[in-house]
XYZ file of C-alpha atoms in Angstrom:
582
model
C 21.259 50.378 -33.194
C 24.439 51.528 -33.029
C 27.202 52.253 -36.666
C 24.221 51.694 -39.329
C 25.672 52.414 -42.840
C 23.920 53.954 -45.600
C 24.444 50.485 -47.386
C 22.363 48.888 -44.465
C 19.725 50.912 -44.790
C 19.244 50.381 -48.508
C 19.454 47.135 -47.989
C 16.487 47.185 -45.507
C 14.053 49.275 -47.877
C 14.742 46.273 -50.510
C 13.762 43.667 -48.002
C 11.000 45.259 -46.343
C 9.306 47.922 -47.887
C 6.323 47.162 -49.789
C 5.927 49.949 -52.153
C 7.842 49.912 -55.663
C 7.651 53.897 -55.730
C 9.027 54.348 -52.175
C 11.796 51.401 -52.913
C 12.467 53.823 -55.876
C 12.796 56.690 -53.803
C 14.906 55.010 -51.121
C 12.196 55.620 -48.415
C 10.860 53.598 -45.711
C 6.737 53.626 -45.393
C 4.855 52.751 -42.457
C 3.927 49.373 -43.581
C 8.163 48.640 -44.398
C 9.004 50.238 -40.976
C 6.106 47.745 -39.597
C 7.419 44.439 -41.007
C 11.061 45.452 -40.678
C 10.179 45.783 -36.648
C 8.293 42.939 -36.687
C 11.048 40.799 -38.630
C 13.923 38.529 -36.519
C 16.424 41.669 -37.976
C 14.703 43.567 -34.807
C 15.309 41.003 -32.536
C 16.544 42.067 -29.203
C 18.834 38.606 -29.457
C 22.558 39.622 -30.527
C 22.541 37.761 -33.978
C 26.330 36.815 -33.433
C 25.461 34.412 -30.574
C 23.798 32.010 -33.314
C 27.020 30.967 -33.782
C 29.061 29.478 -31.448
C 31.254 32.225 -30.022
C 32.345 31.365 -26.456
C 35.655 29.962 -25.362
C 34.914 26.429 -25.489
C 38.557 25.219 -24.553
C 37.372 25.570 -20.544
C 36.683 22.372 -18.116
C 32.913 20.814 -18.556
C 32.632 21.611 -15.123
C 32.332 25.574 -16.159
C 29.312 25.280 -18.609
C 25.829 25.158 -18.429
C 24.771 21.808 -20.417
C 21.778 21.314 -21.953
C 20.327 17.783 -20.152
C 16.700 15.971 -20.450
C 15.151 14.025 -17.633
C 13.561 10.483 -18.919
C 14.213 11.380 -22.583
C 12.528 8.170 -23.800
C 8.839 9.432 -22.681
C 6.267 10.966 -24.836
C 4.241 12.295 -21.877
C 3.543 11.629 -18.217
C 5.878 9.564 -15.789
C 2.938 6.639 -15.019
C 0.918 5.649 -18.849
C 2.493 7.507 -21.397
C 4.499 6.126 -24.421
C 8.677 5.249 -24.727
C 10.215 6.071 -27.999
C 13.968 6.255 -29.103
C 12.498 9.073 -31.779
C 12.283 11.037 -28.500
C 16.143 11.386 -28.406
C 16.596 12.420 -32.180
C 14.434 14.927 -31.264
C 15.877 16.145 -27.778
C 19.582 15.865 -29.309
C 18.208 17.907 -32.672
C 16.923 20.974 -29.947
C 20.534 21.351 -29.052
C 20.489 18.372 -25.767
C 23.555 17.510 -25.002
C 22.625 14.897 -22.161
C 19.958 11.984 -22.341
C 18.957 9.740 -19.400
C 18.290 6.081 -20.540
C 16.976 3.556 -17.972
C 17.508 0.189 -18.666
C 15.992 -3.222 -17.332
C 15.998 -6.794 -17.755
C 13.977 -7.719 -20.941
C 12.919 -10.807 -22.341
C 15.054 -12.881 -24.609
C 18.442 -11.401 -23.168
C 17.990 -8.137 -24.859
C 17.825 -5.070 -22.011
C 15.412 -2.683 -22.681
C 14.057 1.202 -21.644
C 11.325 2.270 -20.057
C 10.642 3.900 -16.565
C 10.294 1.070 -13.962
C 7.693 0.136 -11.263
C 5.335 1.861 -13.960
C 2.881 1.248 -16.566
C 4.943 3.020 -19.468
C 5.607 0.886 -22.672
C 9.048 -0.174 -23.055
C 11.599 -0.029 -26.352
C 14.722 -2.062 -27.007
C 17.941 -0.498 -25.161
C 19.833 -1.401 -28.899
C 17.436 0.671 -30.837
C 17.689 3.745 -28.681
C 21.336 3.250 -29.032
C 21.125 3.479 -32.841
C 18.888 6.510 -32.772
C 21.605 8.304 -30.361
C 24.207 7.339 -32.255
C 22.742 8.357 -35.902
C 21.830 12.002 -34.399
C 24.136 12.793 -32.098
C 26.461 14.928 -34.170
C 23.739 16.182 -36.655
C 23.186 20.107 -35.350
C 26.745 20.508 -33.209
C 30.298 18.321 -33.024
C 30.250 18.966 -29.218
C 30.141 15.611 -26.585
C 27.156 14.137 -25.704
C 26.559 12.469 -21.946
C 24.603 9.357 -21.688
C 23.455 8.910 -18.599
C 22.327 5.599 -17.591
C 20.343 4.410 -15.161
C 20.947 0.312 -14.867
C 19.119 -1.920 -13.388
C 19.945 -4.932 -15.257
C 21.554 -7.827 -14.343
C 25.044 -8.860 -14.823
C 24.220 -11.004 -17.628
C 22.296 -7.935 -19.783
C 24.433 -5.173 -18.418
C 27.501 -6.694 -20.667
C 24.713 -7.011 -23.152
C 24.457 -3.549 -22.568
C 28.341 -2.621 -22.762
C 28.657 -4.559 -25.971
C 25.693 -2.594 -27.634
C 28.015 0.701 -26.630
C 30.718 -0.451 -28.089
C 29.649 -1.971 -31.212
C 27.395 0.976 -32.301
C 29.374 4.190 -30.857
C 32.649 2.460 -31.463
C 35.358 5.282 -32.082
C 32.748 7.935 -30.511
C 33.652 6.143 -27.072
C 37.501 5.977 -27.416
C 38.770 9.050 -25.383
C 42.235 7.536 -25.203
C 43.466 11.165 -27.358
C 41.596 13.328 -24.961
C 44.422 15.714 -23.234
C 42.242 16.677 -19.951
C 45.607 18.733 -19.191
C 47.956 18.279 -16.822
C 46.356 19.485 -13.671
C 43.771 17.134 -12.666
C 40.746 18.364 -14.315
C 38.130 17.224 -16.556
C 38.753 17.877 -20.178
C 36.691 20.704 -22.140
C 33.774 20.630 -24.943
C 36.709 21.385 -27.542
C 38.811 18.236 -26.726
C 35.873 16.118 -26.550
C 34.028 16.766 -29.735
C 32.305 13.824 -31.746
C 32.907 12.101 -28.433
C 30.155 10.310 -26.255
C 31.047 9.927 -22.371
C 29.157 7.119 -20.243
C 27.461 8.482 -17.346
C 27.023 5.651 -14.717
C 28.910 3.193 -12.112
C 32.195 2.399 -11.910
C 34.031 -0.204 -9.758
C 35.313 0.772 -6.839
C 39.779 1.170 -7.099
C 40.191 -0.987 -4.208
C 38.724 -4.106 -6.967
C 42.189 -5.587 -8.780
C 41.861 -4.950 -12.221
C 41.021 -8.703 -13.036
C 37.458 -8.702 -11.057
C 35.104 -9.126 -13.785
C 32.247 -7.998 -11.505
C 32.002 -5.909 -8.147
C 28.990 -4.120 -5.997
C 28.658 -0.753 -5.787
C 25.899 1.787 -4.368
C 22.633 2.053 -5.982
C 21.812 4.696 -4.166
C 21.486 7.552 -7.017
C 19.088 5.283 -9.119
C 16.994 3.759 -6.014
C 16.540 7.742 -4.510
C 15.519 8.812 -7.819
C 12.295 6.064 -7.601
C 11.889 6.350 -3.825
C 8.913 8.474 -2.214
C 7.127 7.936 -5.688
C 4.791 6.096 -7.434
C 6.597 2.552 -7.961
C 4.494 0.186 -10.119
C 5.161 -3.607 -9.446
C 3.662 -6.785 -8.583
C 4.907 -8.165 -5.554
C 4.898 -11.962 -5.234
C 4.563 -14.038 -2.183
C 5.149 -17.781 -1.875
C 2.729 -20.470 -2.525
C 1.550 -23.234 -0.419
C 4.189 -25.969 -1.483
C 7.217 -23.276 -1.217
C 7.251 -22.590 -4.643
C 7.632 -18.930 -5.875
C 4.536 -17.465 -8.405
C 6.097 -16.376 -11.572
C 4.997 -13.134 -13.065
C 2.552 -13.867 -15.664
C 2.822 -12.476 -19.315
C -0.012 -10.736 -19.109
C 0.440 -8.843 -15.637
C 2.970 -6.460 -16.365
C 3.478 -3.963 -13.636
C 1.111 -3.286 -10.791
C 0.702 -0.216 -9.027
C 2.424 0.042 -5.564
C 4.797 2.966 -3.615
C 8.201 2.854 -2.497
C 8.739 3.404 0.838
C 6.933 1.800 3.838
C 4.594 -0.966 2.120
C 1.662 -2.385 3.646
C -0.867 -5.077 2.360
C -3.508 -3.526 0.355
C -5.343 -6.604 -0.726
C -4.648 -10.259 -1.746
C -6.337 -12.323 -4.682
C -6.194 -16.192 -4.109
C -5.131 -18.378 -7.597
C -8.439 -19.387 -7.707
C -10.266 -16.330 -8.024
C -12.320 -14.412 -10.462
C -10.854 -10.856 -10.904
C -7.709 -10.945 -12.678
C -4.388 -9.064 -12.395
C -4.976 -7.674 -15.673
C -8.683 -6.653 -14.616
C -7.137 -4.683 -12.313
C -4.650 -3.475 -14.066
C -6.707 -2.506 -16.620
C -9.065 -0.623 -13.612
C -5.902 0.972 -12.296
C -4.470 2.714 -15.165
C -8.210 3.687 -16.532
C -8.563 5.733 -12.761
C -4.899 7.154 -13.414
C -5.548 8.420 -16.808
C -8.629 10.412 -16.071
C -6.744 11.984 -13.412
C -4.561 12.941 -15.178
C -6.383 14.049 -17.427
C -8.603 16.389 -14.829
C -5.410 17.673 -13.165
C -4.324 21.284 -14.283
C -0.970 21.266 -12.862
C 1.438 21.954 -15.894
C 4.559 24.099 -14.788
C 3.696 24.308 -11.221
C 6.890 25.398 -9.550
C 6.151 24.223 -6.398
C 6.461 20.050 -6.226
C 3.666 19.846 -3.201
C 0.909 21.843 -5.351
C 0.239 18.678 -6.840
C 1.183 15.514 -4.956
C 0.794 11.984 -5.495
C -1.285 11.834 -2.062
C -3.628 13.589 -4.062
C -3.981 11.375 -7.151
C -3.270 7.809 -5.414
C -6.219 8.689 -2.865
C -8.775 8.958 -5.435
C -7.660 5.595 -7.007
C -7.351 4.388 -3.445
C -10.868 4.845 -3.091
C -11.784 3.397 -6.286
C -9.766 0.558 -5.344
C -11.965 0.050 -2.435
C -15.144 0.605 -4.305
C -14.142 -2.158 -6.812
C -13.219 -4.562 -4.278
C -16.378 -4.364 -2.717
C -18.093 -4.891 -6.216
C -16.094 -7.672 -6.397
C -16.119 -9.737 -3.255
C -13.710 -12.555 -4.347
C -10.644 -10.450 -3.840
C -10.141 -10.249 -0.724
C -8.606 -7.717 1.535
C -6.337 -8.708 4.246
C -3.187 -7.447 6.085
C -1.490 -10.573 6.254
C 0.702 -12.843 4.047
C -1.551 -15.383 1.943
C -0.271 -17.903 -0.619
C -1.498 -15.230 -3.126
C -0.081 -12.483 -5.377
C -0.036 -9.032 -2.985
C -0.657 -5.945 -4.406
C 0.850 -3.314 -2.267
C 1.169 0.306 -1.428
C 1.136 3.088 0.534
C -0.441 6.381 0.224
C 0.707 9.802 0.747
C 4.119 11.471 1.040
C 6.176 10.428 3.959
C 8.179 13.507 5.795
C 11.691 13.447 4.263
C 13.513 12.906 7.434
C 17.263 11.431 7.857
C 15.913 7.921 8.993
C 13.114 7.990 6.468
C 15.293 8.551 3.434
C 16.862 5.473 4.247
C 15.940 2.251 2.131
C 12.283 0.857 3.603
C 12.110 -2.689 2.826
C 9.095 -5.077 2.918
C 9.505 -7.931 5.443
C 8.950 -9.953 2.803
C 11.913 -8.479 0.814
C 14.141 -8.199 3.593
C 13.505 -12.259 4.230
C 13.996 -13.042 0.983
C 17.398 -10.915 0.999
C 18.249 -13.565 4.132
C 17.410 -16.758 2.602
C 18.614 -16.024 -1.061
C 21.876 -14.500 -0.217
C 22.696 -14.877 -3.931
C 20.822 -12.257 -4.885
C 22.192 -9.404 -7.379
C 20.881 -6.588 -5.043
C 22.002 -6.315 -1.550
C 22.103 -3.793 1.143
C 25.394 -1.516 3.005
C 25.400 0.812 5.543
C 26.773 4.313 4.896
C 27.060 7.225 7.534
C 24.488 5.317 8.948
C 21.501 4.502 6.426
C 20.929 1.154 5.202
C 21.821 1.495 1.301
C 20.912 -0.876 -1.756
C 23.687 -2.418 -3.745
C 23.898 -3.569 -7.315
C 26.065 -5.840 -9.260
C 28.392 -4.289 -12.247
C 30.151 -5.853 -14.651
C 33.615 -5.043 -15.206
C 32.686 -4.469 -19.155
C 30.156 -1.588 -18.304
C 32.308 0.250 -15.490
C 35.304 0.715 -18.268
C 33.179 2.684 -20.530
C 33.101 5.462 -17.616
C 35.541 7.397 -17.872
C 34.451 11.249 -16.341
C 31.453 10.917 -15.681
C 30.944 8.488 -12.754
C 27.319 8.750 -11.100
C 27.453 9.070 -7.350
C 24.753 9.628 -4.520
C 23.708 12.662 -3.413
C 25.560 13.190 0.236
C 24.860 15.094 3.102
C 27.248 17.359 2.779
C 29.129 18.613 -0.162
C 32.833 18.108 0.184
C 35.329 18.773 -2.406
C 34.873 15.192 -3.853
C 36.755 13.940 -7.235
C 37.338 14.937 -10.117
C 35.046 13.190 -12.760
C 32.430 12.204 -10.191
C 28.871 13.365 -10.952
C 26.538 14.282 -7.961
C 23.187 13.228 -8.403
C 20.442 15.613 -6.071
C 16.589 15.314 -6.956
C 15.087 18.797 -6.868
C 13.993 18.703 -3.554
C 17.300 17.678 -1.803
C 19.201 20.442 -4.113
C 16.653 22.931 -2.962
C 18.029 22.204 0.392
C 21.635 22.084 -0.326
C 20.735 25.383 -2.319
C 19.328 27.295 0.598
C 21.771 25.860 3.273
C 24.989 25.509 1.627
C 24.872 27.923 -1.185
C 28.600 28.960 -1.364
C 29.962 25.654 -0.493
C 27.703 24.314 -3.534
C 29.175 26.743 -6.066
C 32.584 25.882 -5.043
C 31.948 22.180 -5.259
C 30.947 23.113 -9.271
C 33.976 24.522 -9.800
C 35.169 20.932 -10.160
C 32.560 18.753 -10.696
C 29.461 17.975 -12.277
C 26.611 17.930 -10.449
C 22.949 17.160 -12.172
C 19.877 17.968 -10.634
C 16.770 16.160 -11.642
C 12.520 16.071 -11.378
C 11.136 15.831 -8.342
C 9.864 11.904 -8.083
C 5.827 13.931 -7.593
C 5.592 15.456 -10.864
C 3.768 12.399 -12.616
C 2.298 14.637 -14.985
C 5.858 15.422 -16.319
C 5.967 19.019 -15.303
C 8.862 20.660 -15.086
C 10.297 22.572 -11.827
C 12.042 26.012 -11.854
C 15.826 25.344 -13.081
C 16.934 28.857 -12.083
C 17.905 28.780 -8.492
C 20.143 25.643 -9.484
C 21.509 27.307 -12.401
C 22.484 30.033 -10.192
C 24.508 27.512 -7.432
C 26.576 26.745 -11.034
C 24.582 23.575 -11.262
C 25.549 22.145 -14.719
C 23.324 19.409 -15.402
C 19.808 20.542 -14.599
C 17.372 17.741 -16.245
C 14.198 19.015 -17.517
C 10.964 17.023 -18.853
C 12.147 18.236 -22.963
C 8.395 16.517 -23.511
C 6.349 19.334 -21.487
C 5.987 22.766 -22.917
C 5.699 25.676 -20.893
C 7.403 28.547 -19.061
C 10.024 26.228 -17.704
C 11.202 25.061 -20.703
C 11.301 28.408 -22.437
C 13.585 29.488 -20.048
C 15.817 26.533 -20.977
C 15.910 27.178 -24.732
C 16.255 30.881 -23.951
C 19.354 30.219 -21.868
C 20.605 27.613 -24.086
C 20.134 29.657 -27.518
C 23.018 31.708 -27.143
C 26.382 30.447 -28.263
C 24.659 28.681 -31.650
C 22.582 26.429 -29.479
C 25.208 24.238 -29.200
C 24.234 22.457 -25.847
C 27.126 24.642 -23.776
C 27.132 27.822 -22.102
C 29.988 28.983 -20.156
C 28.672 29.681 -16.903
C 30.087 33.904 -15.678
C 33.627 33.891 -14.572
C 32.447 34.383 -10.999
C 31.195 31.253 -10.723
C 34.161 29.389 -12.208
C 36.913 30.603 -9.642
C 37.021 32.014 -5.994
C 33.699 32.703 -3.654
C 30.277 33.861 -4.606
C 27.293 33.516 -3.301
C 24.309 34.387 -6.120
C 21.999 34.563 -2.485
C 23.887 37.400 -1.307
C 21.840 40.880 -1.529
C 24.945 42.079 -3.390
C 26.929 39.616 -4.106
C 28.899 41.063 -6.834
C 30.376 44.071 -4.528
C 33.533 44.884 -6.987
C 31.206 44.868 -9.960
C 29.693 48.215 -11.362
C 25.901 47.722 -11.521
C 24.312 48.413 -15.139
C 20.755 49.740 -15.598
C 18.858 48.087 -18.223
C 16.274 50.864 -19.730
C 13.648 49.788 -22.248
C 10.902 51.607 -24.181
C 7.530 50.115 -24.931
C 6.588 51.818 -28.875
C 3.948 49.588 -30.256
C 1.508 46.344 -29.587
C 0.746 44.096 -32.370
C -1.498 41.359 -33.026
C -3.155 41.323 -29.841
C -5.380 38.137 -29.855
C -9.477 38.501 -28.876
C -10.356 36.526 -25.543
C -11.618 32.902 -27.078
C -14.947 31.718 -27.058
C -16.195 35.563 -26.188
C -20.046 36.163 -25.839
C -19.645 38.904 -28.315
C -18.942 35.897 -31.516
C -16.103 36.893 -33.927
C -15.769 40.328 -32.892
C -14.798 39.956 -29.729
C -14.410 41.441 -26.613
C -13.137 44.736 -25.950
C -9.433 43.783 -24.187
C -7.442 45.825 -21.839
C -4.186 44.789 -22.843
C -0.526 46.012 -21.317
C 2.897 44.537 -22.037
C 4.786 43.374 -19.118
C 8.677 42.913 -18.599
C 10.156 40.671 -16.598
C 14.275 40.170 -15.654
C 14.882 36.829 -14.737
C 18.631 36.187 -13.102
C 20.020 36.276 -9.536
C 17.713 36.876 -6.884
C 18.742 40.705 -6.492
C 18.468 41.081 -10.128
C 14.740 40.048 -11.000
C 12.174 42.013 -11.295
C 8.647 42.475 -13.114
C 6.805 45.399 -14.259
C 3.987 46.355 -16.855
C 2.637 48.966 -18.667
C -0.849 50.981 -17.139
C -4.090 49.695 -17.975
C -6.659 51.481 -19.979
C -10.491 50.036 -18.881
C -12.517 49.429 -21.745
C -9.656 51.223 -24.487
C -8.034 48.115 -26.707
C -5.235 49.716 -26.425
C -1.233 49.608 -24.705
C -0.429 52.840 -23.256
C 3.210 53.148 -25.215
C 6.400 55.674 -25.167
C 6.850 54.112 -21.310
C 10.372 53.882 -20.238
C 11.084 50.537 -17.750
């Protein structure tokens, strides 16, 4: 500590030191020196970064932002809960950017949940409501709602007039001043303001189109090579389609290259919900089993993994019950469909795979709100937009992850899961951080981590990635190195990214890429260990084991930067060799 008064001092005996005669005397005892460095005054976190200190009159595209990936979800990505409470909690931790996903609900009223799964759904109005109520609560700075839609025309104005009846003035950015250079306006201008994260109609539409397609591409990727849950219908013997019964919801099957797994007749014993019911029983206990919180790498746990164990239980059942039967062809039935294991992420295989019965019913209903374009190539899924929904975007409009990362437009926002940003990362590094200069760019989940773990936002943070999504719902290392980087500057959701990154080349791979920089040494000294916990459940009963402990720094940053060391172990001693210098 550096110009400590006599005043401060004082004031630190008062608050700390135990003993009235020592108080008296204006000394410090062990015990006060103990609590004072055990007390948030000692904390090596500056205590003028709870406040919000950094120049927040900059372009969004120049700041770190806070974001949560499937905010509505109390738990895994397959069985676990939806609740809009989940986004007064996210937005009270300092989020400044929720992901809602909204389908078609009964009744004309659009609701959340994440599709082709088994998770419960809320009303799309009520999470609206909770967003809207907390939004503003801990910080004035703008909040991004990005929205993944899959309605139909019908509920997505449903949608649009939910927006604008319950944000009302919070949506109006008609007294934003985004400057006069074409840029995208900063957290100052935009305070108490929410932006719209989603579609927009394409220019070339005249203003008076109330509807137009555009590219589903950045919701479809974000679902494909997954688990998808759904029931998959086939026609019945007088050319009538099966409705979905009530009570079926959604049925397990994958995206991707779909093949018959079995087919149940109308007039047969075991019912959709029986095997529903058997489905998400097999999914839960592996779940359950499955230690795979925080793994960093997306393949240590796959799908292939989880989905072949419930393959074979599949089987099992079927044969227990021998009036479902399996075939590969197309009966008058209801088909329950999917394929198992992860399919190599090649150019051709990233395009959209379509059943043949999809792709026939995309020929003979040609009225359909989902339809396919062809794009550098790939077959691509198209949606339907209404021309009420694409107004409220203003600069923030969601589009695909591309092959390669050109300078784009301003107020588009790239969409890369974690695995095609890894890529991008590793291959295009500088071009990358360039391309952030401008634009947005959010980075989410990798489609494998059912269990809601969270992958390493670092490396993306470092390309100047802005938007890096994280599961808010999983606790771990991952997310402590989110609150730890978005703590500073009052935890208000924004962090302006190093000046490096904001103008001109760099390239955080580089083994020095900061050549005009002088290097700093960071030196610490390890003084004291306190309240070292016993190992649990140890053979020794309540007084425990002897532990060899040793305190271990870490520097997390650019490549070049991080390192790890510890402190010698003692065998047998209980206690951290101190006075080391890092």
């Amino acid at each position: 500590m550096t110009n400590v008064t006599t005043d401060y001092c004082i004031d630190v005996i008062r608050k700390f030191e135990v003993s009235e005669e020592n108080k008296a005397k204006n000394v410090l005892g062990i015990e006060g020196f103990t609590n004072f460095m055990r007390s948030p005054a000692c904390d090596i976190f500056n205590p003028l970064h709870h406040e919000v200190y950094q120049d927040m009159d900059q372009p969004l595209c120049h700041y770190y932002i806070a974001s949560s990936h499937n905010t509505y979800l109390t738990g895994d990505q397959l069985l676990s809960q939806s609740k809009a409470d989940m986004y007064a909690r996210v937005l009270q931790e300092g989020c400044r950017c929720v992901e809602v996903d909204c389908w078609d609900g009964p009744d004309g009223e659009p609701v959340v949940h994440h599709g082709y799964t088994l998770t419960s759904k809320i009303l799309f109005r009520d999470v609206v409501e909770t967003i809207n109520k907390h939004a503003f609560v801990k910080n004035e700075f703008p909040v991004i709602l990005s929205i993944e839609n899959h309605c139909s025309v019908q509920q997505q104005r449903k949608i649009a007039q939910y927006l604008k009846g319950i944000f009302r003035d919070k949506l109006d950015l008609s007294s934003v001043d985004a400057g006069e250079t074409k840029q995208l306006p900063s957290p100052q201008s935009l305070k108490g303001k929410i932006l719209v994260k989603g579609k927009k109609l394409p220019y070339h539409l005249g203003d008076d189109a109330e509807e137009g397609e555009v590219s589903d591409e950045d919701s479809a990727d974000e679902i494909e090579d997954e688990c998808k849950f759904k029931l998959h219908y086939c026609p019945c013997p007088h050319g009538e389609t099966q409705p979905p019964p009530a009570s079926a919801g959604d049925l397990p099957t994958l995206a991707g290259k779909l093949f018959p797994l079995f087919n149940s007749s109308q007039n047969n014993g075991t019912t959709e919900h029986q095997v529903e019911s058997f489905i998400r029983k097999k999914l839960e206990s592996l779940l359950k089993e499955s230690q795979i919180r925080d793994k960093e790498d997306p393949d240590s746990f796959t799908v292939r993994a989880l989905l072949k164990a419930t393959h074979e239980g599949l089987n099992a059942h079927l044969k227990q019950h021998p009036d479902v039967k399996e075939s590969g062809k197309k009966t008058h039935g209801r088909s329950l469909m999917t394929n198992f294991g992860k399919h190599k992420k090649t150019t051709k295989s990233r395009s959209k795979s379509y059943s043949a019965d999809e792709e026939e019913d995309t020929q003979q209903n040609p009225g359909k709100e989902t339809g396919q374009l062809y794009r550098l190539g790939r077959r691509r899924k198209t949606m339907k937009l209404c021309r009420e929904l694409s107004d409220l975007v203003v600069y923030t409009n969601s589009v695909a992850a591309q092959d390669i990362v050109d300078d784009g437009t301003t107020g588009n926002v790239l969409s890369f899961s974690e695995t095609r940003a890894h890529q991008v990362v590793q291959q295009k590094s500088e071009q990358f951080m360039i391309y952030n200069q401008k634009q947005l760019t959010r980075i989410y989940p990798s489609a494998y981590r059912i269990d809601s773990s969270n992958f390493n936002p670092l490396p993306y943070w470092n390309a100047g990635c802005q938007l890096v999504a994280l599961n808010y719902q999983s606790e771990g290392r991952m997310m402590q190195l989110n609150r730890a980087k978005f703590k500073t500057n009052g935890n208000c959701g924004y962090v302006l990214k190093p000046q490096q990154m904001c103008k001109g080349t760099f390239n955080p791979f580089s083994g020095d890429p900061l050549p005009a920089n002088p290097k700093k040494q960071f030196i610490l000294k390890v003084i004291s260990g306190q309240q070292l916990p016993k190992p649990p459940d140890s053979m020794f009963g309540d007084r425990g084991e002897i532990i060899d402990p040793f305190v271990e720094v870490e520097i997390i940053g650019l490549p070049v930067d991080c390192c790890k060391d510890q402190t010698r172990v003692v065998d047998d001693n209980g206690k951290i060799i101190i006075s080391v210098h890092f």
